[in-house]
mmCIF file of C-alpha atoms in Angstrom:
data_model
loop_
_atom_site.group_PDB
_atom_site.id
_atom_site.type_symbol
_atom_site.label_atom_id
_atom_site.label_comp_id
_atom_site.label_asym_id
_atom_site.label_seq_id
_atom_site.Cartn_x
_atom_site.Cartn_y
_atom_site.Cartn_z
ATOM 1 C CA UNK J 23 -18.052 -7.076 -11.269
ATOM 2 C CA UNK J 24 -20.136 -9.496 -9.366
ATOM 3 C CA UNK J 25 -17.853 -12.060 -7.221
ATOM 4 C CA UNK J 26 -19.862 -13.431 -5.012
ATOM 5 C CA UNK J 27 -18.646 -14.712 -1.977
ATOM 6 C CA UNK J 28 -16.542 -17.100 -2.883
ATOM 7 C CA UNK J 29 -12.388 -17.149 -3.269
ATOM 8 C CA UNK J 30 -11.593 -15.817 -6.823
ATOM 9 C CA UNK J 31 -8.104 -16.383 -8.485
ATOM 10 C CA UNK J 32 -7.020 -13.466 -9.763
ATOM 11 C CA UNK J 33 -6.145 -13.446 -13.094
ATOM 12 C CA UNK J 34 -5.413 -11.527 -16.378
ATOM 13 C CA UNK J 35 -9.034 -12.274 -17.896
ATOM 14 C CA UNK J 36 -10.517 -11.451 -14.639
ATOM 15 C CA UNK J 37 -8.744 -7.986 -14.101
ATOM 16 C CA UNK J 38 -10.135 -7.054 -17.848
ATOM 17 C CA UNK J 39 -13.468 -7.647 -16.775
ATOM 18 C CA UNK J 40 -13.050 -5.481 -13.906
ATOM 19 C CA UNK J 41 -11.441 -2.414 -15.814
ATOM 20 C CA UNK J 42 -9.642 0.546 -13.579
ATOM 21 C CA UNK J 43 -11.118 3.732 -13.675
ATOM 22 C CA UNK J 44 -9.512 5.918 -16.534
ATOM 23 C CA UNK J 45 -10.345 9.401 -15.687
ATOM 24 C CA UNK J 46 -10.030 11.944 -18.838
ATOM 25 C CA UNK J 47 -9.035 15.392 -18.557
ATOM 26 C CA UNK J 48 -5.790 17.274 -16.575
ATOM 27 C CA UNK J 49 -3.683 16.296 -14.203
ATOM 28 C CA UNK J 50 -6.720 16.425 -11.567
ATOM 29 C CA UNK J 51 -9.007 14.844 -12.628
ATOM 30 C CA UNK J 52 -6.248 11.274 -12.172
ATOM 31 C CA UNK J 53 -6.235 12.375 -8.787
ATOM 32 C CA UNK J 54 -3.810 13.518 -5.536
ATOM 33 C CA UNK J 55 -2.444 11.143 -3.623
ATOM 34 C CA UNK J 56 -0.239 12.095 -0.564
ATOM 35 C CA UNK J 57 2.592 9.685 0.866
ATOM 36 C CA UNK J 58 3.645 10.286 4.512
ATOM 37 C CA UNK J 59 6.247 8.124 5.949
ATOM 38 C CA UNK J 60 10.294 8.485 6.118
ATOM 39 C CA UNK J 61 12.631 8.958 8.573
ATOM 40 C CA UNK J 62 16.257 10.711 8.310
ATOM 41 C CA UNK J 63 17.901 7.345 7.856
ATOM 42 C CA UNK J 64 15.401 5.653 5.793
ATOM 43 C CA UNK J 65 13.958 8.506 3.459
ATOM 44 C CA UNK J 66 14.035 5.468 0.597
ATOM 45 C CA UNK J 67 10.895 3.721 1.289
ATOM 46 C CA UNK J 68 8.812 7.168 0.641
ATOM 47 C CA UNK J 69 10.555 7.499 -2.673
ATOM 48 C CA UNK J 70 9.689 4.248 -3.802
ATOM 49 C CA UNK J 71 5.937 4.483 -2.952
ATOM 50 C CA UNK J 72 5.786 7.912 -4.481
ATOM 51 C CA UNK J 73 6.764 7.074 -7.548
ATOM 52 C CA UNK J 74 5.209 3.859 -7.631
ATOM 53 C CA UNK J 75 1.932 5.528 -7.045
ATOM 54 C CA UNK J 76 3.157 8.094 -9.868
ATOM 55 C CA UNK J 77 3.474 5.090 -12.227
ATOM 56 C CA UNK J 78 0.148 3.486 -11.742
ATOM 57 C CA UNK J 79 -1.483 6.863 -12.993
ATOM 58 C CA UNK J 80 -2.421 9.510 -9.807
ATOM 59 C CA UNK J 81 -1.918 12.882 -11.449
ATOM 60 C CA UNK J 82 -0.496 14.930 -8.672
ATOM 61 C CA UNK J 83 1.817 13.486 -5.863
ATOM 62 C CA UNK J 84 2.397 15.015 -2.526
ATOM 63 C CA UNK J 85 4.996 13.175 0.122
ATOM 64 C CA UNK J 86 4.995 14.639 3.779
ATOM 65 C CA UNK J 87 8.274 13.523 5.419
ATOM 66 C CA UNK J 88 10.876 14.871 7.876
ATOM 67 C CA UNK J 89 12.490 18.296 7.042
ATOM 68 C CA UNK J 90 15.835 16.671 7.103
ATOM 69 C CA UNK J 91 15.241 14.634 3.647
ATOM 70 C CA UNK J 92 12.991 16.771 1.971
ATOM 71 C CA UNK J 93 15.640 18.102 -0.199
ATOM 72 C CA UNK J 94 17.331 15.269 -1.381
ATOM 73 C CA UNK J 95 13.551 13.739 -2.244
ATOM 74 C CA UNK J 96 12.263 16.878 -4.046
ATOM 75 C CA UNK J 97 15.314 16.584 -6.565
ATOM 76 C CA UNK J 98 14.827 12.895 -6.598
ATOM 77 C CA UNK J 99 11.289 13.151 -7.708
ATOM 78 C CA UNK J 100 10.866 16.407 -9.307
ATOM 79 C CA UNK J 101 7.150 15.628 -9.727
ATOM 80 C CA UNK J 102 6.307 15.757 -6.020
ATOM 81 C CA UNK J 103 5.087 18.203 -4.107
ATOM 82 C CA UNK J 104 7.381 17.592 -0.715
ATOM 83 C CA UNK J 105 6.569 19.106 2.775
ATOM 84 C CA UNK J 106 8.697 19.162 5.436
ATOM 85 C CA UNK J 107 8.094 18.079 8.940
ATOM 86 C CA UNK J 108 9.214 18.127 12.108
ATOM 87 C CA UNK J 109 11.411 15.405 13.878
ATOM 88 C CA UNK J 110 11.462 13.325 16.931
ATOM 89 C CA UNK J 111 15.439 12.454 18.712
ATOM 90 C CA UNK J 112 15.290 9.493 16.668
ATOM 91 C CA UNK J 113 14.350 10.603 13.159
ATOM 92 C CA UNK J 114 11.109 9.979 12.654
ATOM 93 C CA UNK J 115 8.106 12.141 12.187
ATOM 94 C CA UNK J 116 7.110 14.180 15.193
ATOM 95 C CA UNK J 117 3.653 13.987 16.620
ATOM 96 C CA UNK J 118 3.982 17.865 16.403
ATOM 97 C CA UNK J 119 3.342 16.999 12.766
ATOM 98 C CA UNK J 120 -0.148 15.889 13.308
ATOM 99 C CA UNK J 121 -1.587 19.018 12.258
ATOM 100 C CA UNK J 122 0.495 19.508 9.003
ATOM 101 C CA UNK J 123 -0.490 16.343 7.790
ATOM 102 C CA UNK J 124 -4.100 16.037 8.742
ATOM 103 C CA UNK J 125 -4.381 19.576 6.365
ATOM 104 C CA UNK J 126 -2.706 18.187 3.417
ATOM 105 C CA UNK J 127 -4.884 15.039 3.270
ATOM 106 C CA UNK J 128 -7.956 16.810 3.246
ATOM 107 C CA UNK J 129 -6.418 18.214 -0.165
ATOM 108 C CA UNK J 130 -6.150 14.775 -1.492
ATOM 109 C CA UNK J 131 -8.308 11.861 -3.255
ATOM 110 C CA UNK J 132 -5.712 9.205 -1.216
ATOM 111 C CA UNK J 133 -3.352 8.907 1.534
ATOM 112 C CA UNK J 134 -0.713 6.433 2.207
ATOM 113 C CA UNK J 135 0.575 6.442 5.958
ATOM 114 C CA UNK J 136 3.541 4.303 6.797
ATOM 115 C CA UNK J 137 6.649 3.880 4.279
ATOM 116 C CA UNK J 138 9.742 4.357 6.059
ATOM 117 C CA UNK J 139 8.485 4.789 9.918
ATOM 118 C CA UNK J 140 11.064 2.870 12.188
ATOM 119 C CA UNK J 141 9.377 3.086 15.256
ATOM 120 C CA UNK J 142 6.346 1.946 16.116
ATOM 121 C CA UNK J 143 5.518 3.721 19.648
ATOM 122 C CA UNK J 144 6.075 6.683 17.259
ATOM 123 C CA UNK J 145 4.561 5.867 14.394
ATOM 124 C CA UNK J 146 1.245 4.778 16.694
ATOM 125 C CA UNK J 147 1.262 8.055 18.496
ATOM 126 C CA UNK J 148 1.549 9.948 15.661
ATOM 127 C CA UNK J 149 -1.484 8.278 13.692
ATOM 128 C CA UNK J 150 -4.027 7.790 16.906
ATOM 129 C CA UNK J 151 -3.786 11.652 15.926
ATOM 130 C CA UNK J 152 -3.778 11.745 12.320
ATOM 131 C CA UNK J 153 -5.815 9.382 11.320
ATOM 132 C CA UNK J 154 -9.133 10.043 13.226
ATOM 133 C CA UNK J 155 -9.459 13.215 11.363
ATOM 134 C CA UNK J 156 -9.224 11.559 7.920
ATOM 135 C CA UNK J 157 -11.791 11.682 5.789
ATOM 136 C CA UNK J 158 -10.263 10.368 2.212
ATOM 137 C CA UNK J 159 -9.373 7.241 0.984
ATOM 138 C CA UNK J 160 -6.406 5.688 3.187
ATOM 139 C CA UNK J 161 -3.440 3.082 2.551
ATOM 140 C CA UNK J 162 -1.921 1.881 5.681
ATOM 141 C CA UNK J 163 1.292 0.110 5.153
ATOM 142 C CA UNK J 164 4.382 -1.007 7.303
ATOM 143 C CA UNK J 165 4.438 0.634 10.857
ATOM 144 C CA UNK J 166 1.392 2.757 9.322
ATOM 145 C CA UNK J 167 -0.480 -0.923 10.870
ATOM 146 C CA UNK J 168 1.268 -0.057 14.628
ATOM 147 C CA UNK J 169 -1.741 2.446 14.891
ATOM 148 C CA UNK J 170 -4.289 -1.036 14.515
ATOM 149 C CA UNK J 171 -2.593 -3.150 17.151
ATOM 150 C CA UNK J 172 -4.936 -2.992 19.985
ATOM 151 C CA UNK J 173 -7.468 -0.199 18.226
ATOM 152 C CA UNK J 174 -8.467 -2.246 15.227
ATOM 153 C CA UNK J 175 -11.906 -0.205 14.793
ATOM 154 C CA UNK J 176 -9.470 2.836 14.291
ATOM 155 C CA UNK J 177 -9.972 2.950 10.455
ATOM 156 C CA UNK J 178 -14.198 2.091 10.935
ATOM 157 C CA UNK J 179 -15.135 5.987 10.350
ATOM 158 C CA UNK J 180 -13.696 5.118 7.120
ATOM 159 C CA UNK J 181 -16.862 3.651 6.144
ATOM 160 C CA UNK J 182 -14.974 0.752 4.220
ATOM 161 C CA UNK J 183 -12.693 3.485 2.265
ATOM 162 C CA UNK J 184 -9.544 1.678 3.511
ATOM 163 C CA UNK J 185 -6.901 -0.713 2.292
ATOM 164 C CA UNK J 186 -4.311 -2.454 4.733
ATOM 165 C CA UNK J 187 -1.500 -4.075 3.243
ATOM 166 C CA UNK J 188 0.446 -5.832 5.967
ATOM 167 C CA UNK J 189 3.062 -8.052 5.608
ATOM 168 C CA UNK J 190 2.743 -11.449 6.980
ATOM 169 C CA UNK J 191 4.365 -10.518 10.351
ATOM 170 C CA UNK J 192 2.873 -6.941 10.632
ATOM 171 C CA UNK J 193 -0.692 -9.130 10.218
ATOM 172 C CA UNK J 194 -0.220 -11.592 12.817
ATOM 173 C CA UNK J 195 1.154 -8.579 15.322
ATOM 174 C CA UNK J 196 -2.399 -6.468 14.586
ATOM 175 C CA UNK J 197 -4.435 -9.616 15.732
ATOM 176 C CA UNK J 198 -2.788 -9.480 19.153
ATOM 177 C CA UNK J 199 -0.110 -12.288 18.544
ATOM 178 C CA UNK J 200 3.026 -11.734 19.571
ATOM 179 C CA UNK J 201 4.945 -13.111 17.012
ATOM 180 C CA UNK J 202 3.965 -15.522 13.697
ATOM 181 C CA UNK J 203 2.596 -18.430 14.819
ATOM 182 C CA UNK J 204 4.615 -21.250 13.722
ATOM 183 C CA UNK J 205 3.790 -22.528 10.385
ATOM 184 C CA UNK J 206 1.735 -19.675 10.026
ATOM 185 C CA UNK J 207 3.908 -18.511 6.454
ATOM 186 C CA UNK J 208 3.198 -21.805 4.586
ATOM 187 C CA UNK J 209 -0.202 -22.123 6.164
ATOM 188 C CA UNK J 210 -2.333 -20.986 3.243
ATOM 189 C CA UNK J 211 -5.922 -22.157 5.356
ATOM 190 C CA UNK J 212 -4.247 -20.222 8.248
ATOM 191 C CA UNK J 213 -3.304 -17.052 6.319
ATOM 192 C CA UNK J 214 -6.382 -16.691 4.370
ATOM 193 C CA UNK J 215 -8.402 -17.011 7.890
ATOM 194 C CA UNK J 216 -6.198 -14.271 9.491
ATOM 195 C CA UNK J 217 -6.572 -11.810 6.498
ATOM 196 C CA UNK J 218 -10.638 -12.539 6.668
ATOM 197 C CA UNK J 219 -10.466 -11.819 10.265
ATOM 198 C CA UNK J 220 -8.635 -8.616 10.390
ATOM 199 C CA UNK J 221 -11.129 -7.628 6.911
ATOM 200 C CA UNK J 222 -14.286 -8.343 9.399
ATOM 201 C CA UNK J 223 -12.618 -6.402 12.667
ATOM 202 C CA UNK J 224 -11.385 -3.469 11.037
ATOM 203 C CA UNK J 225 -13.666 -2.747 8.330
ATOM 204 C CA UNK J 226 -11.020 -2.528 5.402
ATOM 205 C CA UNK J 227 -9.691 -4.534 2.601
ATOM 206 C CA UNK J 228 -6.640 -6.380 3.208
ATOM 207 C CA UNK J 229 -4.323 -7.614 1.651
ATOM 208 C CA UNK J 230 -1.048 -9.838 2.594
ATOM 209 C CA UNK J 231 0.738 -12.904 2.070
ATOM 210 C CA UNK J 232 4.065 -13.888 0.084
ATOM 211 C CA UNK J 233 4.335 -16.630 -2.431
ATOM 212 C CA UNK J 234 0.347 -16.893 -2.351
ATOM 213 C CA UNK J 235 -1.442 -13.503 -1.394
ATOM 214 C CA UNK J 236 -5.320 -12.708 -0.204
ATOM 215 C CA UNK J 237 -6.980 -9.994 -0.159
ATOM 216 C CA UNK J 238 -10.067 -9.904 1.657
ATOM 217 C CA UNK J 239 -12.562 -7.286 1.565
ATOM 218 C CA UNK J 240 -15.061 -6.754 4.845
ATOM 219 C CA UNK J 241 -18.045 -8.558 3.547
ATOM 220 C CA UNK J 242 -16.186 -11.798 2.873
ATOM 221 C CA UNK J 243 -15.258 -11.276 -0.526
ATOM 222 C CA UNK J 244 -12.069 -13.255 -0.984
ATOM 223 C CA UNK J 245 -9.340 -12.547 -4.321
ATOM 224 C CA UNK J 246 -6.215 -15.414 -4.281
ATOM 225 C CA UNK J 247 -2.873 -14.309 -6.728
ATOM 226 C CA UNK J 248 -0.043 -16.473 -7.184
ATOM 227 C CA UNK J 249 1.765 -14.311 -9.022
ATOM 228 C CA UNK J 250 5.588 -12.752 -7.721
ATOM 229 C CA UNK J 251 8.382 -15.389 -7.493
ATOM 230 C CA UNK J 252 11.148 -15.162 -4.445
ATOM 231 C CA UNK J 253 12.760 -12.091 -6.100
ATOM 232 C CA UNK J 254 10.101 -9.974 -4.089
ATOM 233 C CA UNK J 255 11.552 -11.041 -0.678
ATOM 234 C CA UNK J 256 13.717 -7.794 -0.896
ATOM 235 C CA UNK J 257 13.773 -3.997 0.717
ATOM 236 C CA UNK J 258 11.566 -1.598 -0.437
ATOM 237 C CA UNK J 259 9.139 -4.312 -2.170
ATOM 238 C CA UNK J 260 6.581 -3.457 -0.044
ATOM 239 C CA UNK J 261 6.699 0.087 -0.159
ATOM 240 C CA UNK J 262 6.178 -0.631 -4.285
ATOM 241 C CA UNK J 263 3.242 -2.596 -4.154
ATOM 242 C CA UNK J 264 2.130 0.178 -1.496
ATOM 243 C CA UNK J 265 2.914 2.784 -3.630
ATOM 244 C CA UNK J 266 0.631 1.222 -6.417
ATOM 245 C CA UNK J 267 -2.451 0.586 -4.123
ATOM 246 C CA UNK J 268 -2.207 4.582 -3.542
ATOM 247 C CA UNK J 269 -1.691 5.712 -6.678
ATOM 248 C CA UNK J 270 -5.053 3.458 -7.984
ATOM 249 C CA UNK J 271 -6.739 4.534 -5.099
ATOM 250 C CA UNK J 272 -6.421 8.279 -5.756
ATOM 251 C CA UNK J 273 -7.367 7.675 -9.870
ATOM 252 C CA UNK J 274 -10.638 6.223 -8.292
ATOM 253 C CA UNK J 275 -10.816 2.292 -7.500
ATOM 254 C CA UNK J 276 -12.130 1.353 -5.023
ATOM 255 C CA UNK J 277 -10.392 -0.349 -2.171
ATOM 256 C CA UNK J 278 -10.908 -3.879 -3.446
ATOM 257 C CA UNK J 279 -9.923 -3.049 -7.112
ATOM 258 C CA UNK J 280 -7.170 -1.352 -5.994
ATOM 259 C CA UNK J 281 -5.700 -3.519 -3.495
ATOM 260 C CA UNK J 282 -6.633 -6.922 -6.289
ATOM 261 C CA UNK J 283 -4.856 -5.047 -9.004
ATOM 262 C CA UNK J 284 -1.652 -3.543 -6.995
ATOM 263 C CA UNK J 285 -1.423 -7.238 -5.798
ATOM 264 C CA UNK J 286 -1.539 -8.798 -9.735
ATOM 265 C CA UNK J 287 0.781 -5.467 -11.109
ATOM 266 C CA UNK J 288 3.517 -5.975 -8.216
ATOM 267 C CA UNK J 289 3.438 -10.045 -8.588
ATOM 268 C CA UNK J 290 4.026 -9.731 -13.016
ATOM 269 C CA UNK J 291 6.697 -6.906 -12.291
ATOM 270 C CA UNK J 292 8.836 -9.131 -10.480
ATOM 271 C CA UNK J 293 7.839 -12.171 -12.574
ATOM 272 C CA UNK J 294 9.439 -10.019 -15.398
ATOM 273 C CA UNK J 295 12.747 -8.844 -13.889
ATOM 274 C CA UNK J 296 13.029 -12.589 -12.853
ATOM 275 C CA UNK J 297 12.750 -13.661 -16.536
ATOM 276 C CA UNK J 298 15.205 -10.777 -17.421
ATOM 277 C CA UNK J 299 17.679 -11.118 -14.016
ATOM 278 C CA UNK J 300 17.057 -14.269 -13.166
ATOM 279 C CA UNK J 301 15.321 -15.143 -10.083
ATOM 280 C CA UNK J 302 17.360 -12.999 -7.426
ATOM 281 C CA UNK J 303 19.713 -9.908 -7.441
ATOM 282 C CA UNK J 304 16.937 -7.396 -8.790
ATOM 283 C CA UNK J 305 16.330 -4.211 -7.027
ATOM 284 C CA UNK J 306 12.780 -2.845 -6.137
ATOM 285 C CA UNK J 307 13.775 0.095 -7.909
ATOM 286 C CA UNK J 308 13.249 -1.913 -10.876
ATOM 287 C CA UNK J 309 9.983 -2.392 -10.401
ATOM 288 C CA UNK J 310 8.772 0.768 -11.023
ATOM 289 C CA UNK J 311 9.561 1.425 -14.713
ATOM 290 C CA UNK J 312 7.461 -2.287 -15.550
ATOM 291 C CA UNK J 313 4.416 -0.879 -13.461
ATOM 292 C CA UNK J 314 3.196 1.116 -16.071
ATOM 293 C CA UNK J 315 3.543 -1.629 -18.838
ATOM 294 C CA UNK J 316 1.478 -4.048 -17.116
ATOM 295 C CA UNK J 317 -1.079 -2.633 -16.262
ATOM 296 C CA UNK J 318 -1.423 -0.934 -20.125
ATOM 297 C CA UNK J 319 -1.358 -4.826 -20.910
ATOM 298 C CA UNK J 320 -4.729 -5.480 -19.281
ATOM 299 C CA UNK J 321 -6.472 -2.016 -18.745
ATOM 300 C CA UNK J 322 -5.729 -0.592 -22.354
#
């Protein structure tokens, strides 16, 4: 698909011409993704990206979280392939993990890092370990980004294989501010410059926003979606739309396909429940049975 290098609006007729790769065969040849994230108290947000990435077709799933949840998520998602790891005083992964993790992603077509960490001294420690040794595909999400603030040519041995899917406050904290600058949310010249600059420093495609979302890919390619509705401002949202950039990754998009697509899929899921629920007072659980169905709409 040739874009150019100007700002494309993403849209149904656009994502057909740009088809997702639909490998044939077993189970791997859709491809392994692995999920890392959790804590004891918030094991949720791994579940949620798991299965999202599940829904929008990798064929095996692996999610490396602490030992302490690892039951309750393997009955949760029979499908998975859980690993338990080792915890910090406050719940969260251990950097004794390091090791664990950096072997299972060299198993896998696609890594997500960041669903669920609560603490971001942690959660940076943990990756300024893990993630130089990666050599697949990676999804950063959530406090997965901690590990950019101040580092943000930690991903560049990635050669471009990298999506980052901040929110919009997670975005502005990477660049060095310390909090969104004011305005900064219904700034659309101001978002769309911040999402450029962190595509140009870190060497990844990323992708962020709210009611209007960009996705910017290192080169200056620039994708605009208006799709979503209020109904998205809820937990676990994220981790969905996460979940989905992994899972598209690991059946072989690249990092711009996947990141444009999971943006388009995530946005019509929620316009859906809104139609169905009305506009508020859906779940992101619900989410994840419409992935599927949408993206059969344009890719089948």
């Amino acid at each position: 698909m040739n874009l150019g290098m100007a700002t494309h609006v993403v849209t149904p007729g656009a994502l057909r011409s740009w088809p997702l790769p639909n490998p044939e065969g077993d189970k791997d040849a859709a491809g392994r993704v692995l999920i890392v994230g959790g804590n004891e108290r918030m094991p949720g947000a791994v579940l949620l990206a798991a299965e999202a990435a599940m829904r929008a077709g990798a064929g095996k799933l692996q999610i490396a979280t602490v030992s302490a949840v690892t039951a309750a998520l393997g009955v949760a998602i029979p499908e998975g392939y859980v690993i338990g790891l080792p915890s910090d005083e406050d719940g969260d992964i251990s950097l004794d993990a390091a090791g664990q993790i950096i072997e299972a992603a060299a198993e896998c077509d696609a890594v997500l890092l960041g669903p669920g960490m609560m603490n971001p001294e942690a959660a940076s420690r943990l990756l300024n370990v893990v993630v130089p040794e990666l050599t697949t595909t990676v999804a950063l999400d959530a406090l997965g980004m901690a590990f950019l603030t101040g580092n943000l040519s930690g991903v560049r041995h990635l050669a471009g294989q990298c999506v980052l899917s901040p929110n919009i406050t997670e975005l502005f904290l990477t660049l060095g501010h310390d909090a969104v600058p004011e305005g900064a949310a219904d700034d659309l010249g101001m978002l769309q410059d911040s999402v450029l600059r962190l595509a140009g420093e870190t060497g990844a495609v990323v992708l962020s926003g709210a009611g209007t979302s960009f996705v910017a890919a290192p080169d200056g390619q620039l994708w605009r979606d208006e799709t979503g509705g209020q109904g998205l401002a809820i937990s676990g949202s994220g981790d969905v739309k996460a979940g989905v950039i992994a899972g598209l990754l690991a059946r072989g998009a690249s990092p711009e396909q996947a990141a444009v697509w999971a943006e388009y899929v995530h946005g019509r899921c929620g316009e859906r429940l809104s139609s169905e629920f009305g506009p508020r007072g859906f779940m992101a659980r619900d989410l994840l049975p419409r992935i599927p169905q949408v993206i059969a709409e344009l890719d089948y």
